[in-house]
Coordinates of C-alpha atoms and ligand atoms in Angstrom, one line a residue:
M98 CA 0.0 0.2 0.1
T99 CA 3.2 2.0 -0.2
V100 CA 1.9 5.7 -2.2
G101 CA 4.8 6.9 -3.4
S102 CA 6.2 10.6 -3.3
E103 CA 8.7 11.7 -0.6
A104 CA 6.7 12.8 2.2
S105 CA 3.9 9.8 1.9
Y106 CA 4.3 6.7 3.9
D107 CA 1.8 4.1 4.6
V108 CA 1.4 5.3 8.0
V109 CA 2.4 8.3 10.0
I110 CA 3.0 7.9 13.6
V111 CA 3.6 11.3 16.0
G112 CA 5.7 10.3 19.0
S113 CA 8.9 7.8 19.6
G114 CA 7.6 6.2 23.0
A115 CA 6.5 3.0 24.0
A116 CA 3.5 3.6 21.9
G117 CA 4.7 4.9 19.0
L118 CA 7.4 2.7 18.6
T119 CA 5.9 -0.7 19.4
A120 CA 3.2 0.3 16.8
A121 CA 6.0 0.9 14.2
L122 CA 7.7 -1.9 14.8
N123 CA 4.2 -4.1 15.0
L124 CA 3.2 -2.3 11.4
A125 CA 6.5 -2.5 9.5
E126 CA 6.0 -6.2 8.9
R127 CA 4.2 -4.6 6.2
C128 CA 4.1 -1.1 5.9
R129 CA 6.3 2.0 5.1
V130 CA 6.0 3.7 8.5
L131 CA 7.2 7.2 9.3
V132 CA 8.0 8.1 13.3
L133 CA 8.3 11.4 14.1
A134 CA 9.4 12.8 17.3
K135 CA 9.6 16.6 18.1
G136 CA 12.8 16.4 19.9
G137 CA 15.8 13.9 20.1
L138 CA 13.6 10.5 19.7
S139 CA 14.5 9.8 23.5
E140 CA 13.1 12.6 25.1
G141 CA 9.3 11.7 25.8
S142 CA 8.5 10.3 29.5
T143 CA 9.1 6.4 28.5
A144 CA 12.8 7.1 28.8
W145 CA 12.2 8.5 31.9
A146 CA 10.1 5.9 33.8
Q147 CA 11.9 4.1 36.7
G148 CA 9.6 1.9 38.7
G149 CA 8.4 -1.0 35.8
I150 CA 6.1 -2.9 34.0
A151 CA 3.3 -4.0 35.8
A152 CA 2.3 -7.6 35.3
V153 CA 0.7 -11.2 36.6
L154 CA 3.7 -13.0 37.3
E155 CA 4.4 -14.2 40.8
E156 CA 3.0 -17.0 42.0
G157 CA -0.2 -17.0 43.5
D158 CA -1.4 -13.9 41.9
S159 CA -3.4 -13.3 39.1
F160 CA -5.1 -11.4 36.4
A161 CA -8.4 -11.4 38.5
D162 CA -6.3 -9.4 41.1
H163 CA -4.9 -7.4 39.1
V164 CA -8.2 -6.2 37.1
R165 CA -9.1 -5.5 40.9
D166 CA -6.3 -3.3 42.0
T167 CA -6.7 -1.7 38.9
M168 CA -10.4 -0.9 39.4
V169 CA -10.1 -0.1 43.1
A170 CA -7.4 2.8 42.2
G171 CA -9.6 3.8 39.5
A172 CA -12.7 4.1 41.3
G173 CA -14.8 2.4 38.9
L174 CA -14.3 4.3 36.4
N175 CA -12.4 1.9 34.6
D176 CA -13.8 -0.1 31.4
R177 CA -13.7 -3.5 32.8
D178 CA -13.6 -5.2 29.4
V179 CA -10.5 -2.8 28.4
V180 CA -8.9 -3.4 31.8
E181 CA -8.8 -7.4 31.4
F182 CA -7.4 -7.0 27.8
V183 CA -4.6 -5.3 29.1
V184 CA -3.6 -7.1 32.0
E185 CA -3.8 -10.1 30.4
G186 CA -1.5 -8.9 27.2
A187 CA 0.6 -8.3 30.2
P188 CA 3.0 -11.3 30.6
A189 CA 3.1 -11.3 26.6
A190 CA 4.4 -8.0 26.0
I191 CA 6.9 -8.5 28.6
E192 CA 8.4 -11.4 26.6
R193 CA 8.5 -9.4 23.7
L194 CA 10.7 -6.6 25.8
A195 CA 12.8 -9.1 26.8
A196 CA 13.3 -11.3 23.1
L197 CA 14.1 -7.3 22.0
G198 CA 17.1 -7.3 24.4
V199 CA 15.4 -5.3 27.5
P200 CA 17.6 -6.4 30.3
F201 CA 14.8 -7.3 33.0
N202 CA 16.4 -8.1 36.5
A203 CA 16.6 -11.4 37.3
G204 CA 14.6 -13.0 40.3
E205 CA 16.0 -15.3 42.7
A206 CA 16.2 -19.2 42.2
A207 CA 12.9 -20.4 40.4
E208 CA 11.7 -17.2 39.5
R209 CA 12.5 -15.5 36.4
W210 CA 12.1 -11.7 36.8
H211 CA 12.8 -10.0 40.1
L212 CA 9.3 -8.0 41.0
T213 CA 9.1 -5.2 43.2
R214 CA 6.0 -3.6 44.7
E215 CA 4.1 -0.4 44.3
G216 CA 1.2 1.3 45.9
G217 CA -2.1 -0.1 45.5
H218 CA -0.8 -3.5 43.6
S219 CA -2.0 -6.6 46.2
H220 CA 1.3 -8.6 45.0
R221 CA 4.5 -8.3 43.9
R222 CA 4.0 -7.4 40.3
I223 CA 6.7 -5.0 38.6
V224 CA 9.3 -6.0 36.5
H225 CA 12.0 -4.2 36.2
V226 CA 15.8 -2.6 35.3
D227 CA 17.1 -1.3 38.6
D228 CA 15.1 1.9 38.8
A229 CA 15.8 3.3 35.3
T230 CA 13.5 1.0 33.7
G231 CA 12.2 3.2 30.7
W232 CA 15.5 4.3 29.6
A233 CA 16.4 0.5 29.0
V234 CA 12.9 0.2 27.0
Q235 CA 13.4 2.6 25.3
Q236 CA 16.8 1.8 24.0
A237 CA 15.6 -1.6 22.8
L238 CA 12.9 0.1 21.1
E239 CA 14.8 2.8 19.5
R240 CA 17.3 -0.1 18.4
A241 CA 14.8 -2.3 16.8
A242 CA 13.3 0.8 14.6
A243 CA 16.9 2.1 13.4
L244 CA 17.4 -1.4 12.5
N245 CA 14.0 -1.8 10.2
P246 CA 14.4 -0.3 6.7
N247 CA 10.7 0.1 6.6
I248 CA 10.8 2.7 9.3
T249 CA 11.9 6.1 8.9
L250 CA 12.5 7.9 11.9
R251 CA 12.4 11.9 12.4
P252 CA 13.7 13.5 15.0
H253 CA 13.3 17.3 15.6
M254 CA 10.1 17.7 13.9
V255 CA 7.1 18.9 15.4
A256 CA 3.7 18.2 14.5
V257 CA 1.3 21.3 14.2
D258 CA -1.7 19.5 12.9
L259 CA -3.6 16.7 11.7
V260 CA -4.4 16.9 7.3
T261 CA -8.0 16.2 6.7
G262 CA -10.5 17.3 3.9
R263 CA -10.1 20.7 4.2
H264 CA -6.4 20.8 3.6
A265 CA -6.5 19.0 0.3
E266 CA -6.4 21.2 -3.1
T267 CA -10.1 20.8 -3.6
P268 CA -11.1 21.2 0.0
S269 CA -13.8 19.2 1.7
A270 CA -15.7 18.8 4.8
D271 CA -14.6 14.9 4.8
R272 CA -13.5 14.3 8.1
R273 CA -10.7 11.8 7.4
V274 CA -7.3 12.3 8.6
R275 CA -4.9 12.1 5.8
G276 CA -1.4 12.7 7.8
V277 CA 0.3 16.0 9.3
Y278 CA 1.9 19.0 9.1
A279 CA 5.1 19.2 11.1
V280 CA 7.7 22.2 11.5
N281 CA 11.5 21.0 11.2
K282 CA 13.3 22.4 13.7
E283 CA 16.4 22.8 11.8
T284 CA 14.9 24.5 8.8
G285 CA 12.3 26.1 10.6
R286 CA 9.7 25.6 7.7
V287 CA 6.5 23.6 7.8
E288 CA 6.3 20.3 5.5
L289 CA 3.6 18.1 4.7
F290 CA 3.8 14.0 5.7
T291 CA 0.9 12.2 4.4
G292 CA -0.2 8.4 4.5
R293 CA -3.0 6.3 4.8
A294 CA -3.5 5.6 8.7
T295 CA -1.9 8.5 11.2
I296 CA -1.1 7.1 14.9
L297 CA -0.8 9.7 18.1
A298 CA 1.3 8.6 20.7
T299 CA 2.2 12.1 21.8
G300 CA 2.6 11.3 25.5
G301 CA 0.9 13.6 28.0
A302 CA -0.1 17.2 29.4
G303 CA 2.2 17.4 32.7
R304 CA 3.6 20.5 31.6
A305 CA 0.4 22.6 31.7
Y306 CA 1.5 22.5 35.7
L307 CA 4.3 24.1 37.1
Y308 CA 5.8 21.2 39.0
S309 CA 5.9 18.1 36.9
T310 CA 7.7 14.8 36.7
A311 CA 7.3 14.8 33.1
P312 CA 10.0 15.9 30.4
R313 CA 9.8 19.5 29.2
G314 CA 7.6 17.7 25.7
A315 CA 4.6 16.5 27.6
T316 CA 2.4 19.9 26.2
G317 CA -0.7 17.7 25.3
D318 CA 0.1 18.2 21.3
G319 CA -1.9 15.2 20.4
I320 CA -4.9 15.9 22.1
G321 CA -5.0 19.7 21.3
M322 CA -4.3 18.6 17.8
A323 CA -7.4 15.7 18.1
W324 CA -9.5 18.1 19.3
R325 CA -8.9 20.6 16.8
A326 CA -9.6 18.1 13.7
G327 CA -12.9 16.9 15.9
C328 CA -12.0 14.1 18.5
R329 CA -13.6 13.6 21.5
V330 CA -11.3 14.0 24.5
S331 CA -12.4 12.5 28.4
N332 CA -11.8 12.1 31.8
M333 CA -9.0 15.3 31.7
E334 CA -9.7 16.2 35.1
F335 CA -7.7 12.8 36.2
M336 CA -4.1 14.6 36.2
Q337 CA -2.5 12.1 38.5
F338 CA 0.4 13.8 41.5
H339 CA 3.2 11.3 41.9
P340 CA 3.6 12.0 45.7
T341 CA 7.4 12.1 45.7
C342 CA 9.1 14.1 44.0
L343 CA 12.7 15.4 45.1
Y344 CA 12.1 18.7 46.5
N345 CA 15.2 20.5 46.0
L346 CA 15.8 24.2 44.5
E347 CA 17.8 23.5 41.3
T348 CA 16.4 20.3 40.1
K349 CA 12.6 20.7 39.9
N350 CA 11.1 17.5 38.2
F351 CA 13.3 14.6 39.2
L352 CA 11.1 11.2 40.2
I353 CA 11.8 9.3 43.0
T354 CA 10.2 5.9 42.5
E355 CA 7.2 4.7 44.1
A356 CA 9.4 1.3 44.5
V357 CA 11.0 3.1 47.4
R358 CA 7.8 3.0 49.1
G359 CA 7.5 -0.5 47.5
E360 CA 10.5 -1.9 49.8
G361 CA 9.9 -0.5 52.6
G362 CA 10.7 3.4 52.5
H363 CA 8.4 5.3 54.9
L364 CA 6.9 8.9 54.8
R365 CA 7.8 10.8 58.0
L366 CA 7.6 14.9 59.0
P367 CA 11.2 16.7 58.9
G368 CA 10.6 17.8 62.7
D369 CA 9.6 14.8 64.6
G370 CA 10.0 12.5 62.2
H371 CA 6.5 11.0 63.1
R372 CA 5.7 8.4 60.0
F373 CA 2.3 9.8 59.0
M374 CA 0.6 7.6 56.5
P375 CA -0.6 5.1 58.9
D376 CA -2.9 7.7 60.6
F377 CA -4.6 8.6 57.0
D378 CA -5.2 5.0 55.5
P379 CA -4.8 1.5 56.8
R380 CA -2.3 0.5 54.0
A381 CA -0.3 3.1 54.9
E382 CA 2.9 4.5 52.2
L383 CA 1.2 1.7 49.4
A384 CA -2.1 3.4 49.5
P385 CA -3.0 4.4 45.8
R386 CA -1.2 7.8 44.8
D387 CA -4.2 10.0 45.2
V388 CA -4.5 8.7 48.6
V389 CA -0.5 9.3 49.4
A390 CA -0.2 12.8 47.7
R391 CA -3.3 14.5 49.1
A392 CA -2.0 13.2 52.8
I393 CA 0.9 14.4 52.1
D394 CA -0.4 18.0 50.6
H395 CA -2.1 18.1 53.7
E396 CA 0.7 17.8 56.5
I397 CA 2.3 20.3 54.4
K398 CA 0.0 23.2 54.2
R399 CA -1.4 21.9 57.9
L400 CA 2.6 22.9 59.3
G401 CA 3.4 24.7 56.9
L402 CA 6.4 23.2 55.5
D403 CA 8.1 23.3 52.0
Y404 CA 8.5 19.5 51.6
V405 CA 8.1 15.5 54.3
H406 CA 10.5 13.0 54.2
L407 CA 11.0 10.1 52.4
D408 CA 13.0 7.6 54.3
I409 CA 14.6 4.2 53.8
S410 CA 18.0 4.8 55.8
H411 CA 16.3 1.9 58.1
L412 CA 17.5 -0.9 55.3
A413 CA 20.9 -2.1 54.5
P414 CA 22.9 0.2 53.3
E415 CA 24.2 -1.7 50.3
F416 CA 20.4 -3.0 49.6
V417 CA 19.3 0.7 48.9
E418 CA 22.4 0.9 46.7
A419 CA 21.3 -2.5 44.7
H420 CA 18.0 -1.8 44.0
F421 CA 18.3 1.9 43.7
P422 CA 21.6 3.0 42.0
T423 CA 20.4 6.3 39.5
I424 CA 18.4 7.7 42.3
H425 CA 21.0 7.1 44.8
A426 CA 24.1 7.9 42.2
K427 CA 21.5 11.2 41.3
L428 CA 21.0 12.3 45.0
L429 CA 24.9 11.9 45.9
G430 CA 25.5 14.6 43.6
L431 CA 22.8 16.8 45.2
G432 CA 24.6 16.4 48.5
I433 CA 22.0 13.6 49.9
D434 CA 22.9 10.2 50.9
M435 CA 19.8 7.7 51.0
R436 CA 21.2 5.0 52.5
Q437 CA 22.0 6.9 55.5
E438 CA 19.5 10.3 55.5
P439 CA 15.8 11.3 54.4
I440 CA 14.9 12.3 50.7
P441 CA 12.8 15.8 51.0
V442 CA 9.6 15.1 48.6
V443 CA 6.9 16.8 47.4
P444 CA 3.9 16.0 45.5
A445 CA 4.2 16.7 41.7
Q446 CA 2.2 16.3 38.5
H447 CA 3.1 12.9 37.1
Y448 CA 0.3 11.5 34.8
T449 CA -2.5 12.6 32.9
C450 CA -5.2 9.6 33.0
G451 CA -7.9 11.3 30.5
G452 CA -7.3 12.0 26.5
I453 CA -8.5 11.2 23.2
V454 CA -11.5 9.1 23.1
V455 CA -10.4 5.4 21.7
D456 CA -11.7 2.1 21.4
R457 CA -10.2 -1.2 22.1
N458 CA -8.4 -1.0 18.3
G459 CA -7.1 2.7 19.6
R460 CA -9.4 4.0 17.3
T461 CA -10.6 7.5 17.7
D462 CA -13.6 9.3 16.3
L463 CA -12.3 10.2 13.3
P464 CA -11.7 7.7 10.0
G465 CA -7.4 7.2 9.5
L466 CA -6.7 8.7 12.9
Y467 CA -5.4 6.0 16.0
A468 CA -4.2 7.3 19.0
A469 CA -1.6 5.0 21.7
G470 CA -0.2 5.9 25.2
E471 CA -0.7 8.6 27.6
C472 CA -2.2 10.9 25.2
T473 CA -5.3 8.5 24.8
E474 CA -8.5 7.6 27.5
S475 CA -9.0 4.4 26.7
G476 CA -11.0 3.1 29.2
L477 CA -7.9 1.3 31.6
H478 CA -7.1 3.8 34.4
G479 CA -10.3 5.4 35.1
A480 CA -10.1 7.7 37.6
N481 CA -6.6 7.2 39.0
R482 CA -4.1 5.1 37.2
L483 CA -2.8 2.2 38.5
A484 CA 1.0 2.9 39.4
S485 CA 3.5 1.1 36.6
N486 CA -0.1 -0.1 34.1
S487 CA 1.0 2.8 31.6
L488 CA 3.6 1.4 30.1
L489 CA 1.9 -1.4 30.1
E490 CA -1.2 0.4 28.3
C491 CA 1.5 1.7 25.2
F492 CA 2.4 -1.9 24.9
V493 CA -0.9 -3.0 24.4
F494 CA -2.4 0.2 22.4
G495 CA 0.2 0.3 20.2
E496 CA 0.0 -3.2 19.2
A497 CA -3.3 -3.1 18.9
A498 CA -3.8 0.0 17.0
A499 CA -0.9 -1.9 14.3
K500 CA -3.0 -4.8 14.1
H501 CA -6.0 -3.2 13.1
I502 CA -4.4 -0.8 10.6
L503 CA -3.0 -3.8 8.8
A504 CA -6.6 -6.0 8.7
H505 CA -7.6 -3.0 7.6
A506 CA -5.1 -1.5 5.0
D507 CA -7.1 -2.6 1.2
D508 CA -9.5 -0.1 2.9
L509 CA -7.6 2.7 3.4
P510 CA -7.7 5.1 0.8
P511 CA -4.7 6.8 -0.2
P512 CA -4.9 10.7 0.5
P513 CA -5.5 13.1 -2.0
P514 CA -3.6 16.0 -3.5
I515 CA -2.9 18.0 -0.3
R516 CA -1.9 21.9 -0.5
P517 CA 1.8 22.6 1.2
W518 CA 1.5 24.6 4.7
D519 CA 0.8 28.3 3.3
E520 CA 2.3 31.3 4.9
S521 CA 1.7 33.9 2.9
R522 CA -0.2 35.7 5.7
V523 CA 2.5 35.6 8.6
T524 CA 5.5 36.9 9.4
H525 CA 8.5 36.7 11.3
S526 CA 7.3 37.0 15.5
D527 CA 8.7 40.7 17.0
E528 CA 7.4 39.7 20.5
E529 CA 8.6 36.5 21.5
V530 CA 7.9 37.2 25.4
V531 CA 4.3 36.8 24.7
V532 CA 4.8 33.2 24.4
H533 CA 7.3 33.0 27.2
H534 CA 5.0 34.9 29.2
N535 CA 2.1 33.0 28.9
W536 CA 3.8 29.7 29.3
R537 CA 4.6 30.6 32.7
E538 CA 1.1 32.0 33.2
I539 CA -0.8 28.8 32.4
R540 CA 1.7 26.7 34.3
R541 CA 1.2 29.1 37.8
F542 CA -2.4 29.6 37.5
M543 CA -3.0 25.3 37.0
W544 CA -0.8 25.0 39.9
D545 CA -2.3 27.2 42.0
Y546 CA -6.0 26.4 40.9
V547 CA -6.5 23.0 40.1
G548 CA -4.0 21.4 41.8
I549 CA -4.6 18.2 44.5
V550 CA -7.5 20.0 46.2
R551 CA -9.7 21.9 44.2
T552 CA -13.0 24.5 44.5
T553 CA -15.5 25.5 42.1
K554 CA -14.4 29.2 42.5
R555 CA -10.5 28.6 41.9
L556 CA -11.6 26.2 38.9
E557 CA -13.8 29.4 37.7
R558 CA -10.8 31.7 38.1
A559 CA -8.7 29.4 36.0
L560 CA -11.0 29.2 33.2
R561 CA -11.3 33.0 33.0
R562 CA -7.8 33.2 32.7
V563 CA -7.6 30.1 30.2
E564 CA -10.2 32.2 28.3
L565 CA -8.4 35.3 27.9
L566 CA -4.5 33.2 27.2
R567 CA -7.1 31.6 24.4
A568 CA -7.9 35.0 23.0
E569 CA -4.2 36.1 23.0
V570 CA -2.4 33.3 21.8
D571 CA -5.1 32.3 18.8
E572 CA -4.5 36.1 17.6
Y573 CA -0.5 35.4 17.9
Y574 CA -1.0 32.4 15.9
G575 CA -3.2 33.9 13.3
H576 CA -0.4 36.8 12.5
F577 CA 3.2 35.0 12.8
R578 CA 4.9 31.9 11.6
V579 CA 5.0 29.1 14.0
T580 CA 7.4 28.1 15.9
P581 CA 8.0 25.1 18.1
D582 CA 7.3 27.3 21.3
L583 CA 4.1 28.6 19.9
I584 CA 2.7 25.2 19.0
E585 CA 3.0 24.0 22.7
L586 CA 1.8 27.1 23.6
R587 CA -1.4 26.7 21.7
N588 CA -1.6 23.1 22.8
L589 CA -1.3 23.7 26.6
V590 CA -3.9 26.5 26.1
E591 CA -6.2 24.2 24.7
V592 CA -5.3 21.4 27.5
A593 CA -5.6 23.9 30.3
G594 CA -9.1 24.7 29.1
L595 CA -10.4 20.9 28.5
I596 CA -8.8 19.9 32.5
V597 CA -10.5 22.9 33.9
R598 CA -14.2 22.6 32.2
S599 CA -13.9 18.7 32.9
A600 CA -13.0 19.4 36.3
L601 CA -15.7 22.0 36.7
A602 CA -17.7 19.4 35.1
R603 CA -17.5 16.5 37.5
R604 CA -19.8 17.7 40.8
E605 CA -18.4 14.5 42.8
S606 CA -15.0 13.8 44.6
R607 CA -13.9 10.5 42.8
G608 CA -10.1 9.1 42.3
L609 CA -7.9 12.3 41.6
H610 CA -10.6 14.8 41.2
Y611 CA -10.8 16.1 44.9
T612 CA -13.2 19.6 45.2
L613 CA -13.9 20.7 48.9
D614 CA -17.5 22.0 47.3
Y615 CA -17.9 18.2 46.2
P616 CA -16.3 16.1 49.3
E617 CA -18.6 13.1 48.5
M618 CA -18.2 10.2 45.7
L619 CA -22.1 10.0 43.3
P620 CA -22.9 6.2 43.3
N621 CA -22.7 5.9 39.8
A622 CA -19.5 6.0 38.0
V623 CA -20.0 8.6 34.5
D624 CA -16.9 9.5 32.5
T625 CA -16.5 13.3 32.0
V626 CA -16.5 13.3 27.8
L627 CA -16.3 17.1 25.5
T628 CA -17.0 17.2 22.1
P629 CA -15.6 19.6 19.9
P630 CA -17.9 22.5 19.5
A631 CA -17.7 22.5 15.8
H632 CA -19.1 18.7 15.6
G633 CA -21.4 18.4 18.5
Ligands
FAD981 P1 6.2 9.7 25.4 O1 6.7 8.8 25.9 O2 5.9 10.7 26.3 O3 6.5 10.0 24.5 C1 5.9 11.0 23.6 C2 6.7 11.2 21.7 O4 5.7 12.2 21.7 C3 8.0 11.6 22.2 O5 8.4 11.0 21.1 C4 7.8 13.3 21.7 O6 8.7 13.7 20.7 C5 6.3 13.3 20.6 N1 5.8 14.1 20.4 C6 5.0 15.2 21.2 N2 4.4 16.0 20.6 C7 5.0 15.8 19.6 C8 4.6 16.9 18.4 N3 3.7 18.0 18.5 N4 5.3 16.4 17.2 C9 6.1 15.4 17.4 N5 6.2 14.7 17.7 C10 5.4 15.3 19.2 N6 5.1 4.4 33.8 C11 4.8 2.7 33.8 O7 4.2 2.3 33.6 N7 5.9 2.7 34.9 C12 7.0 3.5 35.0 O8 7.8 3.3 35.6 C13 6.5 4.9 35.0 N8 7.7 5.7 35.8 C14 7.3 7.0 34.9 C15 8.7 7.9 35.7 C16 8.8 9.3 35.4 C17 9.2 10.7 35.5 C18 7.5 9.8 33.9 C19 7.5 11.3 33.8 C20 6.2 9.0 33.7 C21 6.6 7.4 34.1 N9 5.5 6.5 34.0 C22 5.8 5.5 33.9 C23 4.8 7.1 32.9 C24 5.3 6.3 32.2 O9 6.6 6.2 31.2 C25 4.0 7.2 30.7 O10 2.8 7.2 30.4 C26 4.9 6.7 28.8 O11 6.2 6.5 28.5 C27 3.8 7.5 28.3 O12 4.7 7.3 26.8 P2 3.6 7.0 25.4 O13 4.7 6.7 24.2 O14 2.6 7.5 25.0 O15 4.8 8.7 25.2
SIN982 C1 7.6 5.4 39.7 O1 8.3 4.8 39.2 O2 7.4 5.5 40.8 C2 6.4 5.6 38.7 C3 5.6 4.6 38.3 C4 4.4 5.1 37.6 O3 4.8 6.0 36.8 O4 3.8 4.2 37.0

């Protein structure tokens, strides 16, 4: 099904993380695939993942237990069929990664893998590569993709918008997606990439918040693009805050993996060393993340603290060093010896549970458009993601989308002639300060008004600011050449609006969405689904 010209591929994938590369490797058996990344190939969240990948591998564990734990964390909002589909796909996904050369830590004696434990899991279930699992996975996927002649990797290309019928040389109302326009960071020019199918695998939107464990590129670009093209977006109010991000004035977004608590680390108050989690939940430090993050937030606000302590110094120093070599080395460089002293930590935004609505095959609302990974809302996570279920979702849905495209390859029409990007009516910006100011402003008010504990009044304040910024950004976008920063800002405003509107629509507290105005959980679990106005 090859199309021909230089910029035409069978499938265009936006994103080179776990979801994008998994889809590419599966498609490349029969298709010519293009993978775009807006920075280096390893600059997404995948490479930063520490803890690992959840899979039922321990004796005595069962799919039913993993499904139950996922749904307990998700506060009843998960789609059970999807949860079963992903959980049951986990062991095979781990095998495929091992076959690609991911050096998962071995277990003792009869156990093939070492399994660590994380909050909300009733069993040891997390397969890992020390405390830097994501880096090992990313490198294995990249190696395999680079060796595959059917995969073209194009880093430093920033997708701007999806191409549909309105971009055709003979414009039409056809909503079928035909590829993307993307800015080449080296030349600054916008290039056109067409395909019979397009997959968004652009990761999350964590950088809408001032403090986030996510990399700088997590600006919700895929969610923004899909929404503008006419896709529904769901459950954006469920932003996950990781309880233990390092508190350090210079290093603002370094995660301390949940596995530190999983292996026995305790959360303590800095003054008297009181271990406070048992006061909040019988599961103590291993309660689901929303519970732990809220407890820390409560203690920080109650006592006027800057941080709390995460302490694993009561375990043998050799054990700590062997299990957490990356974190230990990083902290030592900052003057903290985790073998002997506690680590100062605060909650920070970590994961975007909501996103583009997809079905079990990764299909979105638009023909020809698929999505996988953190940019989606597949029904797996519900109101709160269970730790280490997200890499897993990338592998299962990356493969599912690829399989669906392969199965329907003959039905996917080639794109019609598409117009090149038109820059005739814009000029170079003379006011870059607007972009940088607005970036900072969004991230600040999202942190202050749309954080761990919310109120309707604060959300309304945030909405007023989003609307003001949106008008400014739209005006700016209409007049000036697109730049990577402007593209990200435009998407950040879009997703900030989606988060705030979803949060206002939910008149209860459930999972990650906690509001003082509606502290109770309603009897029925209902998704928040937003439909783009022009397509509603
Ligand atoms: P990403 O890996 O984020 O990749 C996104 C890709 O899209 C990148 O290549 C990026 O360049 C590209 N992209 C984005 N926008 C554009 C654009 N406009 N144009 C072109 N390309 C674009 N999950 C677990 O299951 N276990 C863990 O242990 C774990 N630890 C984590 C630790 C940290 C610090 C963080 C931040 C997350 C962690 N997570 C973990 C979550 C998990 O890493 C992510 O959910 C997952 O990696 C997302 O993969 P993805 O393929 O969807 O997106
Ligand atoms: C961690 O290692 O704590 C992160 C795990 C995850 O986000 O799933």
